[in-house]
Amino acid sequence: TTTIKDQRHDYDNAITAARPPPAFLVGTALSFAPSSLHHNRRHAAQIKSIAITTKSTTTVVLSAGGFEWEDPTSEQADPGVDNPFKNPDLLKPDDDDSVEDDEEASLKVDPARLLSPRLRGCNLYLIGMMGSGKSAVGDALARRMGTYNFLDTDVILERATGMSIPQIFEDEGEAAFRDVEAQVLDSVHAHVRCVISTGGGLPMRNQNWSKLQSGLVVFLNVEPGVIMKRIEGTDRPLLQTENPLETLTNLLEERMEKYEQADVTVEVSADMDLQMTADKCIRALHDFIDENPPAWKEAKEKALEDGLDW
């Protein structure tokens, strides 16, 4: 007769037999969390400023359904920045010689600068296949936004382990790589005001996908043929096959169901350079924010339409 003790013994043996992540990789990613001393000082100053402002401001506490709540129409809740592409005041005059045909060039300010306050600290996560340009586009976005930092999970992972990604795949296997990749995401997703480039397979784990949902997810969709031209001659571990293009195409098909769940999808064609891709991402993000306003903002607009005093 099998006893509970015997069942427990069999369970313990099964757990022991399971191959754990390599010892030298476990926990290492946590010690390589992005350096944020400068950001923390700035953030602390902002908190202090807000605290001082709050003390000198009379807060109107309203009652709603038996609960007390504060009207979220303060500058902290609503910075009052609108979509620059839909704001006539931000367009250059017609007689300006610097005006070009494209819409981005006809704005007085870089729309990326106005994206940061509209995001209110929300992280941007770039997902997509290897070679889709996540790192380059992410860095360009962060630089143009001004107040956001750029992080690359692959770079952090290599620093944490002291090994290159191809070396980890060769020595420890893909499963070990995915475990450390998840650790890296754990270490970075708690930070704010970041543009984060992720590994191509990172979104496939549900635990990783749930963390990406704490920010806005941008999928860079690039055709496999375009990607192969970009990464030709590199040592991508998953493409060390007889037919790399076919392997890449199959990988994309497997991951597409998850990729398509991104908040924003940006189609990247072969004739688009880095600047054009970044511009398209910025425009898509501004439009997404317009199409998905906070619930309180929708309630306020409806109240005003109904002639109610908000």
PDB file of N, CA, C and O in Angstrom, residues 5-6 23 32 49 140 175 178 255 259 264 288:
ATOM      1  N   LYS A   5       3.750   9.020   3.103  1.00  0.00           N
ATOM      2  CA  LYS A   5       5.197   9.170   3.259  1.00  0.00           C
ATOM      3  C   LYS A   5       5.918   8.710   1.996  1.00  0.00           C
ATOM      4  O   LYS A   5       6.879   9.329   1.533  1.00  0.00           O
ATOM      5  N   ASP A   6       5.441   7.556   1.416  1.00  0.00           N
ATOM      6  CA  ASP A   6       6.070   7.055   0.182  1.00  0.00           C
ATOM      7  C   ASP A   6       5.857   8.012  -0.971  1.00  0.00           C
ATOM      8  O   ASP A   6       6.758   8.249  -1.790  1.00  0.00           O
ATOM      9  N   ALA A  23      24.318  26.606 -11.046  1.00  0.00           N
ATOM     10  CA  ALA A  23      24.459  27.337  -9.783  1.00  0.00           C
ATOM     11  C   ALA A  23      25.028  28.730  -9.969  1.00  0.00           C
ATOM     12  O   ALA A  23      24.637  29.675  -9.291  1.00  0.00           O
ATOM     13  N   PHE A  32      22.626  42.770 -10.943  1.00  0.00           N
ATOM     14  CA  PHE A  32      22.915  43.640 -12.068  1.00  0.00           C
ATOM     15  C   PHE A  32      21.696  44.450 -12.473  1.00  0.00           C
ATOM     16  O   PHE A  32      21.501  44.763 -13.619  1.00  0.00           O
ATOM     17  N   SER A  49       9.112  67.489  -3.702  1.00  0.00           N
ATOM     18  CA  SER A  49       8.400  68.647  -4.235  1.00  0.00           C
ATOM     19  C   SER A  49       6.897  68.443  -4.164  1.00  0.00           C
ATOM     20  O   SER A  49       6.149  69.333  -3.784  1.00  0.00           O
ATOM     21  N   ALA A 140      17.053  54.886 -29.422  1.00  0.00           N
ATOM     22  CA  ALA A 140      16.676  56.133 -30.099  1.00  0.00           C
ATOM     23  C   ALA A 140      15.459  56.765 -29.430  1.00  0.00           C
ATOM     24  O   ALA A 140      15.406  57.991 -29.226  1.00  0.00           O
ATOM     25  N   ALA A 175      16.973  26.272 -21.883  1.00  0.00           N
ATOM     26  CA  ALA A 175      16.157  26.362 -20.667  1.00  0.00           C
ATOM     27  C   ALA A 175      16.848  27.203 -19.594  1.00  0.00           C
ATOM     28  O   ALA A 175      16.211  28.038 -18.935  1.00  0.00           O
ATOM     29  N   ARG A 178      16.637  30.866 -20.546  1.00  0.00           N
ATOM     30  CA  ARG A 178      15.313  31.443 -20.303  1.00  0.00           C
ATOM     31  C   ARG A 178      15.095  31.716 -18.818  1.00  0.00           C
ATOM     32  O   ARG A 178      14.413  32.687 -18.450  1.00  0.00           O
ATOM     33  N   ARG A 255       5.585  32.326 -32.374  1.00  0.00           N
ATOM     34  CA  ARG A 255       5.512  33.426 -31.410  1.00  0.00           C
ATOM     35  C   ARG A 255       4.472  34.482 -31.757  1.00  0.00           C
ATOM     36  O   ARG A 255       4.142  35.324 -30.915  1.00  0.00           O
ATOM     37  N   TYR A 259       2.964  37.779 -29.758  1.00  0.00           N
ATOM     38  CA  TYR A 259       3.375  39.103 -30.232  1.00  0.00           C
ATOM     39  C   TYR A 259       2.169  39.986 -30.566  1.00  0.00           C
ATOM     40  O   TYR A 259       2.169  41.188 -30.292  1.00  0.00           O
ATOM     41  N   VAL A 264       0.719  47.972 -29.009  1.00  0.00           N
ATOM     42  CA  VAL A 264       0.975  48.690 -30.258  1.00  0.00           C
ATOM     43  C   VAL A 264       1.799  47.800 -31.181  1.00  0.00           C
ATOM     44  O   VAL A 264       2.795  47.211 -30.757  1.00  0.00           O
ATOM     45  N   PHE A 288      -2.354  55.552 -29.463  1.00  0.00           N
ATOM     46  CA  PHE A 288      -2.842  54.550 -28.515  1.00  0.00           C
ATOM     47  C   PHE A 288      -3.320  55.212 -27.222  1.00  0.00           C
ATOM     48  O   PHE A 288      -4.359  54.832 -26.668  1.00  0.00           O
TER      49      PHE A 288
END
